[in-house]
PDB file of C-alpha atoms in Angstrom:
ATOM      1  CA  MET A   1      -5.849 -34.021  46.076  1.00 41.00           C
ATOM      2  CA  ALA A   2      -7.534 -31.960  43.352  1.00 46.00           C
ATOM      3  CA  GLU A   3      -5.355 -30.582  40.584  1.00 53.00           C
ATOM      4  CA  PHE A   4      -5.036 -26.863  40.116  1.00 46.00           C
ATOM      5  CA  ASN A   5      -3.607 -25.168  37.073  1.00 50.00           C
ATOM      6  CA  ALA A   6      -3.055 -21.420  37.373  1.00 50.00           C
ATOM      7  CA  SER A   7      -2.620 -21.058  33.611  1.00 52.00           C
ATOM      8  CA  SER A   8      -6.041 -22.565  32.974  1.00 57.00           C
ATOM      9  CA  VAL A   9      -7.652 -20.287  35.541  1.00 53.00           C
ATOM     10  CA  ALA A  10      -5.898 -17.236  34.086  1.00 53.00           C
ATOM     11  CA  TYR A  11      -6.981 -18.269  30.594  1.00 57.00           C
ATOM     12  CA  GLU A  12     -10.620 -18.624  31.694  1.00 61.00           C
ATOM     13  CA  VAL A  13     -10.517 -15.220  33.394  1.00 57.00           C
ATOM     14  CA  GLN A  14      -9.014 -13.632  30.256  1.00 59.00           C
ATOM     15  CA  LYS A  15     -11.646 -15.310  28.105  1.00 60.00           C
ATOM     16  CA  CYS A  16     -14.503 -14.050  30.305  1.00 59.00           C
ATOM     17  CA  PHE A  17     -13.291 -10.467  30.386  1.00 55.00           C
ATOM     18  CA  SER A  18     -11.908 -10.111  26.865  1.00 59.00           C
ATOM     19  CA  ASN A  19     -15.208  -9.000  25.317  1.00 54.00           C
ATOM     20  CA  LYS A  20     -15.701  -6.202  27.829  1.00 53.00           C
ATOM     21  CA  PHE A  21     -12.035  -5.261  27.902  1.00 52.00           C
ATOM     22  CA  PHE A  22     -11.574  -5.072  24.141  1.00 52.00           C
ATOM     23  CA  SER A  23     -14.758  -3.155  23.479  1.00 51.00           C
ATOM     24  CA  ASN A  24     -12.693  -0.061  24.304  1.00 53.00           C
ATOM     25  CA  LYS A  25     -10.800   0.718  21.079  1.00 52.00           C
ATOM     26  CA  LEU A  26      -8.098   2.713  22.885  1.00 53.00           C
ATOM     27  CA  VAL A  27      -7.246  -0.221  25.155  1.00 50.00           C
ATOM     28  CA  ALA A  28      -7.200  -2.663  22.250  1.00 51.00           C
ATOM     29  CA  MET A  29      -4.999  -0.436  20.113  1.00 50.00           C
ATOM     30  CA  ASN A  30      -2.417  -0.153  22.915  1.00 52.00           C
ATOM     31  CA  LEU A  31      -2.098  -3.942  22.945  1.00 57.00           C
ATOM     32  CA  ILE A  32      -1.406  -4.488  19.247  1.00 71.00           C
ATOM     33  CA  GLU A  33       1.455  -3.610  16.922  1.00 77.00           C
ATOM     34  CA  ASP A  34       1.499  -0.115  15.403  1.00 82.00           C
ATOM     35  CA  SER A  35       1.314  -1.466  11.846  1.00 85.00           C
ATOM     36  CA  THR A  36      -1.672  -3.635  12.763  1.00 88.00           C
ATOM     37  CA  ALA A  37      -3.376  -0.713  14.520  1.00 85.00           C
ATOM     38  CA  ARG A  38      -2.933   1.465  11.411  1.00 90.00           C
ATOM     39  CA  LEU A  39      -4.313  -1.341   9.251  1.00 93.00           C
ATOM     40  CA  LEU A  40      -7.380  -1.660  11.471  1.00 91.00           C
ATOM     41  CA  ASP A  41      -7.890   2.120  11.575  1.00 91.00           C
ATOM     42  CA  ASN A  42      -7.699   2.377   7.784  1.00 93.00           C
ATOM     43  CA  LEU A  43      -9.871  -0.699   7.311  1.00 94.00           C
ATOM     44  CA  PHE A  44     -12.469   0.990   9.516  1.00 93.00           C
ATOM     45  CA  LEU A  45     -12.282   4.122   7.335  1.00 93.00           C
ATOM     46  CA  LEU A  46     -12.615   2.011   4.182  1.00 95.00           C
ATOM     47  CA  LEU A  47     -15.626   0.165   5.594  1.00 95.00           C
ATOM     48  CA  HIS A  48     -17.161   3.450   6.726  1.00 93.00           C
ATOM     49  CA  ALA A  49     -16.691   4.986   3.265  1.00 93.00           C
ATOM     50  CA  HIS A  50     -18.334   1.884   1.774  1.00 92.00           C
ATOM     51  CA  THR A  51     -21.316   1.626   4.149  1.00 92.00           C
ATOM     52  CA  ASN A  52     -21.715   5.226   5.329  1.00 92.00           C
ATOM     53  CA  ASP A  53     -22.574   3.551   8.638  1.00 93.00           C
ATOM     54  CA  LYS A  54     -20.144   4.290  11.439  1.00 91.00           C
ATOM     55  CA  LYS A  55     -21.780   1.862  13.872  1.00 93.00           C
ATOM     56  CA  GLU A  56     -21.649  -1.086  11.444  1.00 94.00           C
ATOM     57  CA  SER A  57     -18.045  -0.272  10.475  1.00 93.00           C
ATOM     58  CA  GLU A  58     -17.037  -0.139  14.140  1.00 92.00           C
ATOM     59  CA  LYS A  59     -18.815  -3.445  14.760  1.00 94.00           C
ATOM     60  CA  THR A  60     -16.906  -5.165  11.955  1.00 95.00           C
ATOM     61  CA  THR A  61     -13.563  -3.744  13.123  1.00 92.00           C
ATOM     62  CA  LYS A  62     -14.226  -4.634  16.780  1.00 90.00           C
ATOM     63  CA  ASN A  63     -15.253  -8.152  15.794  1.00 92.00           C
ATOM     64  CA  LEU A  64     -12.003  -8.526  13.866  1.00 93.00           C
ATOM     65  CA  ILE A  65     -10.014  -7.395  16.912  1.00 88.00           C
ATOM     66  CA  LYS A  66     -11.940  -9.665  19.287  1.00 88.00           C
ATOM     67  CA  ILE A  67     -11.550 -12.767  17.141  1.00 93.00           C
ATOM     68  CA  SER A  68      -7.842 -12.081  16.570  1.00 90.00           C
ATOM     69  CA  VAL A  69      -7.219 -11.610  20.287  1.00 85.00           C
ATOM     70  CA  LYS A  70      -9.210 -14.697  21.230  1.00 89.00           C
ATOM     71  CA  ILE A  71      -7.334 -16.861  18.731  1.00 92.00           C
ATOM     72  CA  GLY A  72      -4.076 -15.430  20.099  1.00 87.00           C
ATOM     73  CA  MET A  73      -5.186 -16.269  23.648  1.00 85.00           C
ATOM     74  CA  LEU A  74      -6.082 -19.813  22.624  1.00 90.00           C
ATOM     75  CA  GLU A  75      -2.717 -20.202  20.922  1.00 90.00           C
ATOM     76  CA  ARG A  76      -0.739 -18.784  23.852  1.00 85.00           C
ATOM     77  CA  GLY A  77      -2.803 -20.894  26.247  1.00 83.00           C
ATOM     78  CA  ASP A  78      -1.806 -23.990  24.245  1.00 90.00           C
ATOM     79  CA  LYS A  79      -5.480 -24.874  23.762  1.00 91.00           C
ATOM     80  CA  PHE A  80      -5.170 -26.108  20.180  1.00 95.00           C
ATOM     81  CA  SER A  81      -4.662 -29.767  19.318  1.00 96.00           C
ATOM     82  CA  VAL A  82      -2.033 -30.820  16.788  1.00 96.00           C
ATOM     83  CA  GLU A  83      -4.693 -30.844  14.055  1.00 97.00           C
ATOM     84  CA  GLU A  84      -5.935 -27.409  15.088  1.00 97.00           C
ATOM     85  CA  ARG A  85      -2.380 -26.036  14.991  1.00 96.00           C
ATOM     86  CA  SER A  86      -2.103 -27.343  11.428  1.00 97.00           C
ATOM     87  CA  SER A  87      -5.393 -25.617  10.659  1.00 97.00           C
ATOM     88  CA  LEU A  88      -4.059 -22.396  12.205  1.00 97.00           C
ATOM     89  CA  ASP A  89      -0.985 -22.645   9.970  1.00 97.00           C
ATOM     90  CA  LEU A  90      -3.276 -23.053   6.953  1.00 97.00           C
ATOM     91  CA  ILE A  91      -5.319 -20.039   8.115  1.00 97.00           C
ATOM     92  CA  GLN A  92      -2.140 -17.938   8.349  1.00 96.00           C
ATOM     93  CA  THR A  93      -1.038 -19.067   4.876  1.00 97.00           C
ATOM     94  CA  THR A  94      -4.465 -18.323   3.407  1.00 97.00           C
ATOM     95  CA  LEU A  95      -4.552 -14.927   5.135  1.00 97.00           C
ATOM     96  CA  ARG A  96      -1.159 -14.054   3.626  1.00 97.00           C
ATOM     97  CA  THR A  97      -2.418 -15.162   0.201  1.00 97.00           C
ATOM     98  CA  VAL A  98      -5.483 -12.929   0.582  1.00 97.00           C
ATOM     99  CA  ALA A  99      -3.334  -9.986   1.725  1.00 97.00           C
ATOM    100  CA  LYS A 100      -0.930 -10.375  -1.209  1.00 97.00           C
ATOM    101  CA  THR A 101      -3.862 -10.708  -3.599  1.00 97.00           C
ATOM    102  CA  LEU A 102      -5.478  -7.522  -2.265  1.00 97.00           C
ATOM    103  CA  ILE A 103      -2.164  -5.709  -2.704  1.00 97.00           C
ATOM    104  CA  SER A 104      -1.633  -7.033  -6.216  1.00 97.00           C
ATOM    105  CA  PHE A 105      -5.159  -6.197  -7.373  1.00 96.00           C
ATOM    106  CA  HIS A 106      -4.684  -2.624  -6.151  1.00 94.00           C
ATOM    107  CA  GLN A 107      -1.232  -2.126  -7.644  1.00 94.00           C
ATOM    108  CA  VAL A 108      -1.761  -3.768 -11.042  1.00 94.00           C
ATOM    109  CA  ASP A 109      -4.669  -2.434 -13.091  1.00 88.00           C
ATOM    110  CA  HIS A 110      -7.136  -4.871 -14.657  1.00 89.00           C
ATOM    111  CA  THR A 111      -6.036  -7.874 -12.560  1.00 94.00           C
ATOM    112  CA  TYR A 112      -9.047  -7.879 -10.222  1.00 94.00           C
ATOM    113  CA  ASP A 113     -10.695 -11.304 -10.115  1.00 96.00           C
ATOM    114  CA  ARG A 114     -13.621 -11.275  -7.698  1.00 96.00           C
ATOM    115  CA  LEU A 115     -14.256 -15.033  -7.903  1.00 96.00           C
ATOM    116  CA  PHE A 116     -10.637 -15.812  -7.011  1.00 96.00           C
ATOM    117  CA  LEU A 117     -10.761 -13.465  -4.023  1.00 96.00           C
ATOM    118  CA  VAL A 118     -14.173 -14.675  -2.808  1.00 97.00           C
ATOM    119  CA  LYS A 119     -12.948 -18.288  -3.033  1.00 97.00           C
ATOM    120  CA  TYR A 120     -10.041 -17.562  -0.697  1.00 97.00           C
ATOM    121  CA  LEU A 121     -12.116 -15.392   1.639  1.00 97.00           C
ATOM    122  CA  THR A 122     -14.758 -18.142   1.883  1.00 97.00           C
ATOM    123  CA  GLU A 123     -12.058 -20.714   2.598  1.00 97.00           C
ATOM    124  CA  LEU A 124     -10.610 -18.441   5.282  1.00 97.00           C
ATOM    125  CA  GLU A 125     -14.034 -17.961   6.878  1.00 98.00           C
ATOM    126  CA  THR A 126     -14.692 -21.713   6.961  1.00 98.00           C
ATOM    127  CA  LEU A 127     -11.260 -22.479   8.408  1.00 98.00           C
ATOM    128  CA  LEU A 128     -11.677 -19.831  11.120  1.00 98.00           C
ATOM    129  CA  LYS A 129     -15.143 -21.024  12.128  1.00 98.00           C
ATOM    130  CA  ASN A 130     -13.978 -24.633  12.282  1.00 98.00           C
ATOM    131  CA  LEU A 131     -10.969 -23.627  14.378  1.00 98.00           C
ATOM    132  CA  ILE A 132     -12.853 -21.584  16.970  1.00 97.00           C
ATOM    133  CA  ARG A 133     -16.121 -23.530  17.188  1.00 97.00           C
ATOM    134  CA  PRO A 134     -14.815 -26.095  19.742  1.00 96.00           C
ATOM    135  CA  HIS A 135     -13.268 -23.380  21.931  1.00 95.00           C
ATOM    136  CA  LEU A 136     -15.476 -20.291  21.743  1.00 94.00           C
ATOM    137  CA  THR A 137     -19.187 -19.544  21.832  1.00 94.00           C
ATOM    138  CA  GLU A 138     -21.555 -19.373  18.891  1.00 96.00           C
ATOM    139  CA  LYS A 139     -21.464 -15.614  19.419  1.00 96.00           C
ATOM    140  CA  SER A 140     -17.797 -15.670  18.398  1.00 96.00           C
ATOM    141  CA  VAL A 141     -18.633 -17.808  15.357  1.00 97.00           C
ATOM    142  CA  GLY A 142     -21.272 -15.186  14.553  1.00 98.00           C
ATOM    143  CA  ARG A 143     -18.592 -12.485  14.761  1.00 97.00           C
ATOM    144  CA  VAL A 144     -16.581 -14.305  12.078  1.00 98.00           C
ATOM    145  CA  GLU A 145     -19.710 -14.587   9.928  1.00 98.00           C
ATOM    146  CA  GLN A 146     -20.421 -10.872  10.391  1.00 98.00           C
ATOM    147  CA  ILE A 147     -16.881  -9.899   9.327  1.00 97.00           C
ATOM    148  CA  PHE A 148     -16.954 -11.996   6.174  1.00 98.00           C
ATOM    149  CA  GLY A 149     -20.558 -11.034   5.514  1.00 97.00           C
ATOM    150  CA  VAL A 150     -19.157  -7.564   4.853  1.00 96.00           C
ATOM    151  CA  VAL A 151     -15.707  -8.064   3.329  1.00 96.00           C
ATOM    152  CA  LYS A 152     -16.436 -10.830   0.834  1.00 96.00           C
ATOM    153  CA  THR A 153     -19.485  -9.234  -0.740  1.00 95.00           C
ATOM    154  CA  GLU A 154     -19.543  -8.428  -4.421  1.00 94.00           C
ATOM    155  CA  GLU A 155     -20.609  -4.874  -3.615  1.00 93.00           C
ATOM    156  CA  PHE A 156     -17.666  -4.180  -1.287  1.00 95.00           C
ATOM    157  CA  LEU A 157     -14.991  -5.859  -3.420  1.00 95.00           C
ATOM    158  CA  ASP A 158     -16.198  -4.280  -6.655  1.00 93.00           C
ATOM    159  CA  GLN A 159     -16.321  -0.862  -5.015  1.00 91.00           C
ATOM    160  CA  ILE A 160     -12.625  -1.045  -4.095  1.00 93.00           C
ATOM    161  CA  TYR A 161     -11.408  -2.548  -7.381  1.00 91.00           C
ATOM    162  CA  GLN A 162     -13.775  -1.739 -10.281  1.00 87.00           C
ATOM    163  CA  PRO A 163     -12.536   1.387 -12.145  1.00 76.00           C
ATOM    164  CA  LYS A 164     -16.056   2.565 -13.033  1.00 78.00           C
ATOM    165  CA  LEU A 165     -17.115   2.401  -9.362  1.00 74.00           C
ATOM    166  CA  LEU A 166     -13.851   3.933  -8.147  1.00 70.00           C
ATOM    167  CA  SER A 167     -14.424   6.958 -10.347  1.00 71.00           C
ATOM    168  CA  LYS A 168     -17.717   7.544  -8.496  1.00 78.00           C
ATOM    169  CA  HIS A 169     -16.029   7.096  -5.099  1.00 79.00           C
ATOM    170  CA  PRO A 170     -12.404   8.305  -5.361  1.00 83.00           C
ATOM    171  CA  GLU A 171     -12.026   8.240  -1.569  1.00 88.00           C
ATOM    172  CA  MET A 172     -12.300   4.438  -1.719  1.00 89.00           C
ATOM    173  CA  ASN A 173      -9.194   4.237  -3.910  1.00 89.00           C
ATOM    174  CA  GLN A 174      -7.233   6.527  -1.578  1.00 93.00           C
ATOM    175  CA  LEU A 175      -8.307   4.546   1.494  1.00 94.00           C
ATOM    176  CA  MET A 176      -7.537   1.238  -0.217  1.00 95.00           C
ATOM    177  CA  GLY A 177      -4.081   2.643  -1.012  1.00 94.00           C
ATOM    178  CA  LYS A 178      -3.542   3.167   2.722  1.00 96.00           C
ATOM    179  CA  VAL A 179      -4.852  -0.318   3.498  1.00 96.00           C
ATOM    180  CA  VAL A 180      -2.437  -1.747   0.914  1.00 96.00           C
ATOM    181  CA  GLN A 181       0.484   0.125   2.512  1.00 97.00           C
ATOM    182  CA  ASP A 182      -0.564  -1.204   5.918  1.00 96.00           C
ATOM    183  CA  LEU A 183      -0.969  -4.760   4.607  1.00 97.00           C
ATOM    184  CA  THR A 184       2.521  -4.552   3.109  1.00 97.00           C
ATOM    185  CA  ALA A 185       3.933  -3.280   6.428  1.00 95.00           C
ATOM    186  CA  CYS A 186       2.179  -6.081   8.337  1.00 94.00           C
ATOM    187  CA  LEU A 187       3.470  -8.709   5.906  1.00 95.00           C
ATOM    188  CA  ASP A 188       6.997  -7.286   6.227  1.00 94.00           C
ATOM    189  CA  ALA A 189       6.723  -7.231  10.041  1.00 90.00           C
ATOM    190  CA  GLY A 190       5.345 -10.774  10.125  1.00 89.00           C
ATOM    191  CA  THR A 191       2.127  -9.783  11.886  1.00 88.00           C
ATOM    192  CA  ILE A 192       0.100 -11.313   9.042  1.00 88.00           C
TER     193      ILE A 192
END
């Protein structure tokens, strides 16, 4: 008699439909915590202020949502091996380190260290790609690359932390202040 596992079937169905389902921002935002939704909204605004390209900013934000949801589905579906769970723990630790670093650099003048931040962002990107590669398509790996291709650039990081660039774009400082508040709320709530 052939084995049947309803959880596996449900997981495969979720995986197939997640891209279409989560392309609607309203639907996605109703499925995530309020603090995380605010963080994503303000990150979108920060990216939009940086690029002046609404479509590209939406793409980056949607990719972030899709990858987060897919990793959550893999975790809930118990699809990760013991080694992959250890890698996921390391990803969560590194993500918290990056979040705390972003907060600190914003709150304490003259502490910005681009190389330090890029090192951790690069490590996070590599860990994420290695985690999802066996489970998701190359398109998903490309989504991770697209996200980090924006957020770990010298241009983006300098624009949110360099005083001389902030004076030319004061809206970036205000938006980063909101992102910092949201990061702090997410850290406090345990969603990061």
